[in-house]
Short mmCIF file of C-alpha atoms in Angstrom, two decimals:
data_model
loop_
_atom_site.label_atom_id
_atom_site.label_comp_id
_atom_site.label_asym_id
_atom_site.label_seq_id
_atom_site.Cartn_x
_atom_site.Cartn_y
_atom_site.Cartn_z
CA MET S 1 -142.14 -9.22 -90.05
CA THR S 2 -143.72 -9.09 -86.79
CA LEU S 3 -142.26 -8.32 -82.99
CA LYS S 4 -144.53 -12.20 -82.39
CA ASN S 5 -142.01 -13.80 -85.58
CA THR S 6 -138.94 -12.33 -83.76
CA LEU S 7 -139.02 -12.88 -80.03
CA PRO S 8 -138.54 -17.32 -80.30
CA ARG S 9 -135.00 -16.01 -81.92
CA CYS S 10 -133.83 -12.99 -80.20
CA GLY S 11 -134.84 -15.49 -77.09
CA LEU S 12 -132.61 -17.53 -78.25
CA GLY S 13 -129.70 -14.86 -78.84
CA ILE S 14 -130.18 -13.53 -75.58
CA VAL S 15 -129.15 -17.20 -74.40
CA VAL S 16 -126.47 -17.71 -76.72
CA LEU S 17 -124.99 -13.82 -75.55
CA VAL S 18 -125.52 -15.14 -72.27
CA ALA S 19 -124.06 -18.86 -72.43
CA GLY S 20 -120.84 -16.56 -74.44
CA LEU S 21 -120.36 -14.97 -71.84
CA SER S 22 -120.30 -17.34 -69.12
CA LEU S 23 -117.52 -18.11 -70.95
CA VAL S 24 -115.56 -15.48 -70.34
CA GLY S 25 -112.08 -16.00 -67.88
CA LYS S 26 -111.87 -14.96 -65.07
CA ALA S 27 -113.16 -12.04 -63.14
CA GLU S 28 -113.63 -10.13 -60.34
CA ALA S 29 -117.20 -9.28 -59.65
CA HIS S 30 -120.01 -8.80 -56.11
CA HIS S 31 -121.87 -11.62 -55.45
CA ARG S 32 -125.22 -11.61 -54.55
CA ASP S 33 -126.28 -13.96 -51.25
CA PHE S 34 -130.13 -13.37 -52.31
CA THR S 35 -132.80 -14.77 -54.83
CA PHE S 36 -135.80 -12.62 -54.20
CA LEU S 37 -134.01 -10.22 -51.51
CA ARG S 38 -131.89 -7.25 -52.17
CA ASP S 39 -128.84 -6.26 -49.79
CA TRP S 40 -126.41 -2.93 -49.34
CA TYR S 41 -124.06 -5.22 -51.37
CA LEU S 42 -124.17 -2.97 -55.41
CA PRO S 43 -122.28 -3.13 -58.63
CA TYR S 44 -118.65 -2.48 -58.62
CA VAL S 45 -117.16 0.96 -60.58
CA GLY S 46 -117.36 0.12 -64.16
CA GLU S 47 -118.25 -3.55 -63.05
CA LYS S 48 -121.18 -5.19 -65.55
CA GLU S 49 -123.10 -8.13 -65.20
CA ILE S 50 -126.11 -9.67 -67.11
CA GLU S 51 -128.02 -11.77 -64.89
CA SER S 52 -130.79 -14.19 -65.39
CA ARG S 53 -133.48 -15.62 -63.32
CA THR S 54 -136.64 -18.03 -64.52
CA THR S 55 -139.40 -19.01 -62.79
CA TYR S 56 -141.06 -22.59 -64.08
CA ILE S 57 -144.21 -23.27 -62.37
CA GLY S 58 -144.73 -27.00 -63.87
CA LYS S 59 -148.53 -27.14 -62.79
CA ASP S 60 -150.41 -24.22 -64.99
CA LYS S 61 -147.00 -24.96 -67.31
CA ILE S 62 -146.44 -20.58 -67.18
CA LEU S 63 -142.81 -19.91 -67.26
CA ASP S 64 -141.52 -16.46 -66.30
CA GLN S 65 -137.88 -14.73 -67.88
CA GLU S 66 -135.79 -12.40 -66.86
CA PHE S 67 -132.56 -10.97 -67.60
CA GLU S 68 -131.32 -7.69 -66.38
CA PHE S 69 -127.83 -5.72 -66.91
CA GLU S 70 -126.18 -4.23 -63.63
CA LEU S 71 -124.00 -1.67 -64.53
CA GLY S 72 -122.09 -0.16 -61.76
CA ILE S 73 -121.95 4.02 -61.90
CA THR S 74 -120.05 5.16 -58.70
CA LYS S 75 -118.98 3.45 -55.44
CA ASN S 76 -122.93 4.37 -53.56
CA PHE S 77 -124.90 4.29 -56.80
CA ALA S 78 -125.79 1.69 -60.12
CA ILE S 79 -127.97 1.40 -62.16
CA GLU S 80 -129.86 -2.17 -63.14
CA PRO S 81 -131.68 -2.08 -66.32
CA GLY S 82 -134.20 -5.02 -67.43
CA ILE S 83 -136.68 -7.11 -69.71
CA ALA S 84 -139.25 -9.71 -68.82
CA PHE S 85 -140.31 -12.10 -70.69
CA HIS S 86 -144.29 -14.32 -70.50
CA GLN S 87 -145.04 -18.26 -71.61
CA GLU S 88 -148.50 -19.85 -70.83
CA PRO S 89 -149.82 -22.67 -72.85
CA GLY S 90 -151.86 -21.52 -75.84
CA ASP S 91 -149.60 -18.37 -75.91
CA LYS S 92 -146.70 -17.85 -77.77
CA THR S 93 -143.21 -16.63 -75.72
CA HIS S 94 -143.57 -12.76 -75.57
CA ILE S 95 -141.46 -9.53 -73.95
CA ASP S 96 -144.07 -8.74 -71.04
CA ALA S 97 -142.56 -5.90 -69.07
CA TRP S 98 -139.44 -3.50 -69.51
CA ASP S 99 -138.06 -2.25 -65.70
CA VAL S 100 -135.35 0.21 -64.72
CA GLU S 101 -134.29 0.11 -61.45
CA LEU S 102 -131.82 2.60 -59.49
CA ARG S 103 -130.09 1.74 -56.79
CA PHE S 104 -128.09 3.65 -53.82
CA ASN S 105 -126.16 2.22 -50.64
CA PHE S 106 -125.02 4.69 -48.03
CA LEU S 107 -122.09 4.64 -45.94
CA ASP S 108 -118.74 2.53 -46.22
CA PHE S 109 -118.49 -1.47 -45.25
CA ALA S 110 -118.07 -2.37 -41.96
CA TYR S 111 -118.97 -5.74 -39.57
CA ASN S 112 -121.34 -5.71 -37.29
CA LYS S 113 -123.45 -2.24 -38.89
CA VAL S 114 -126.31 -2.14 -39.94
CA LEU S 115 -126.46 -0.76 -43.83
CA PRO S 116 -128.92 1.12 -45.20
CA ALA S 117 -129.28 1.21 -49.27
CA ILE S 118 -132.38 2.15 -50.93
CA ASN S 119 -134.01 0.72 -54.36
CA VAL S 120 -136.33 2.61 -57.08
CA GLU S 121 -137.88 0.71 -58.98
CA TYR S 122 -140.06 1.12 -61.85
CA GLU S 123 -141.68 -1.56 -64.49
CA HIS S 124 -143.68 -0.48 -67.75
CA PRO S 125 -145.39 -2.96 -69.41
CA PHE S 126 -145.99 -4.20 -72.53
CA ARG S 127 -149.49 -5.76 -72.60
CA ASP S 128 -152.75 -3.41 -71.05
CA ASP S 129 -151.39 -3.70 -67.74
CA PRO S 130 -150.50 -0.34 -65.69
CA GLN S 131 -147.66 0.18 -65.49
CA HIS S 132 -146.02 0.07 -61.96
CA GLY S 133 -143.52 2.08 -59.28
CA GLU S 134 -141.45 0.32 -56.20
CA LEU S 135 -139.43 1.93 -53.42
CA LYS S 136 -137.33 -1.10 -51.75
CA PHE S 137 -135.85 -0.26 -48.07
CA ILE S 138 -133.09 -2.10 -47.79
CA LEU S 139 -131.13 -2.59 -43.69
CA SER S 140 -128.23 -4.76 -43.89
CA MET S 141 -125.66 -6.38 -41.42
CA TYR S 142 -122.17 -8.47 -42.24
CA THR S 143 -120.38 -10.11 -39.54
CA PRO S 144 -116.54 -11.55 -39.99
CA LYS S 145 -117.60 -14.80 -40.42
CA GLY S 146 -119.60 -14.36 -43.29
CA GLU S 147 -123.19 -13.98 -42.11
CA ASN S 148 -125.87 -11.81 -44.02
CA PHE S 149 -129.20 -10.96 -42.27
CA THR S 150 -130.92 -8.60 -44.59
CA LEU S 151 -134.79 -6.91 -43.90
CA ASN S 152 -136.28 -5.22 -47.11
CA PHE S 153 -139.95 -3.49 -47.36
CA ASN S 154 -140.82 -2.80 -50.58
CA VAL S 155 -143.79 -0.26 -50.83
CA GLY S 156 -145.10 -0.09 -54.90
CA SER S 157 -148.23 1.99 -56.52
CA ASN S 158 -149.46 1.02 -59.65
CA LEU S 159 -148.46 4.58 -61.85
CA THR S 160 -151.13 4.57 -64.26
CA GLY S 161 -155.33 2.69 -64.77
CA ASP S 162 -157.67 2.52 -62.07
CA ASP S 163 -156.54 0.97 -59.05
CA LYS S 164 -153.81 2.99 -57.89
CA ALA S 165 -153.81 1.45 -54.06
CA THR S 166 -150.10 1.17 -52.09
CA GLU S 167 -149.20 -2.69 -51.08
CA GLY S 168 -146.76 -3.53 -49.15
CA GLU S 169 -144.19 -6.88 -48.56
CA LEU S 170 -141.67 -7.39 -45.96
CA LEU S 171 -138.91 -10.01 -46.95
CA LEU S 172 -136.49 -11.34 -44.21
CA GLY S 173 -133.59 -13.12 -45.52
CA TYR S 174 -129.84 -14.54 -43.89
CA VAL S 175 -126.77 -16.56 -45.21
CA ARG S 176 -123.75 -18.18 -44.04
CA PRO S 177 -120.89 -19.96 -45.15
CA LEU S 178 -121.31 -23.84 -44.67
CA GLY S 179 -118.45 -25.74 -43.34
CA PRO S 180 -116.03 -25.39 -40.95
CA SER S 181 -113.62 -23.22 -43.03
CA ALA S 182 -116.08 -21.39 -45.00
CA GLY S 183 -114.82 -18.48 -43.28
CA GLU S 184 -111.36 -18.76 -43.60
CA LYS S 185 -110.28 -18.73 -47.23
CA GLY S 186 -109.41 -14.38 -46.87
CA GLY S 187 -112.38 -13.14 -48.52
CA TYR S 188 -116.37 -12.71 -47.88
CA ASN S 189 -117.48 -14.30 -51.70
CA LEU S 190 -115.94 -17.16 -51.08
CA GLY S 191 -117.07 -21.06 -50.51
CA LEU S 192 -120.08 -22.59 -49.65
CA ARG S 193 -123.52 -20.49 -48.58
CA GLY S 194 -126.55 -21.01 -47.34
CA GLY S 195 -129.57 -19.90 -45.57
CA PHE S 196 -133.85 -18.80 -45.49
CA GLU S 197 -135.28 -15.98 -47.71
CA ALA S 198 -139.03 -15.31 -45.85
CA GLN S 199 -141.64 -12.90 -47.57
CA THR S 200 -144.77 -11.70 -46.87
CA ASP S 201 -147.12 -9.18 -48.15
#
């Protein structure tokens, strides 16, 4: 049996697993404010979390699906292995790449203080694309009102192949509670939140 023949069943199995885990009783977990940015927060020690990101480009009918498994190791270190699937017209869904991200944060949490973190990521494609490495430099500041100001500076380069040019991107994000009582519920994680993310190469 080939890998291509097993992928549709494998993808369905992952979806069923994620759906089943979402039905498990309430658990305390860290939250994530942003889709593309990383902020200072890490998973708690011993926390295990599956994260799913789906991107669909309608005009080209391209689907990208990523699954990441977050594991908090210590108060200041977490590891996050992941796998990415890709599908486009005329092509079967296939595993595009796997990656692993080592996540570190520094200092103790405090409001109105710039908190640094750094992520080190390695990506290994399943096709002929080059292997890729990336460093993510992160600065976050949280306020007692529940606001999150975060800046990311990412620097990456191909580790194999002929093109090893370095590329970078700058990302900025802001999130705050929505509604007058959202920040008064006794916890940073509670309440409806809204904001923006901006990115430039």
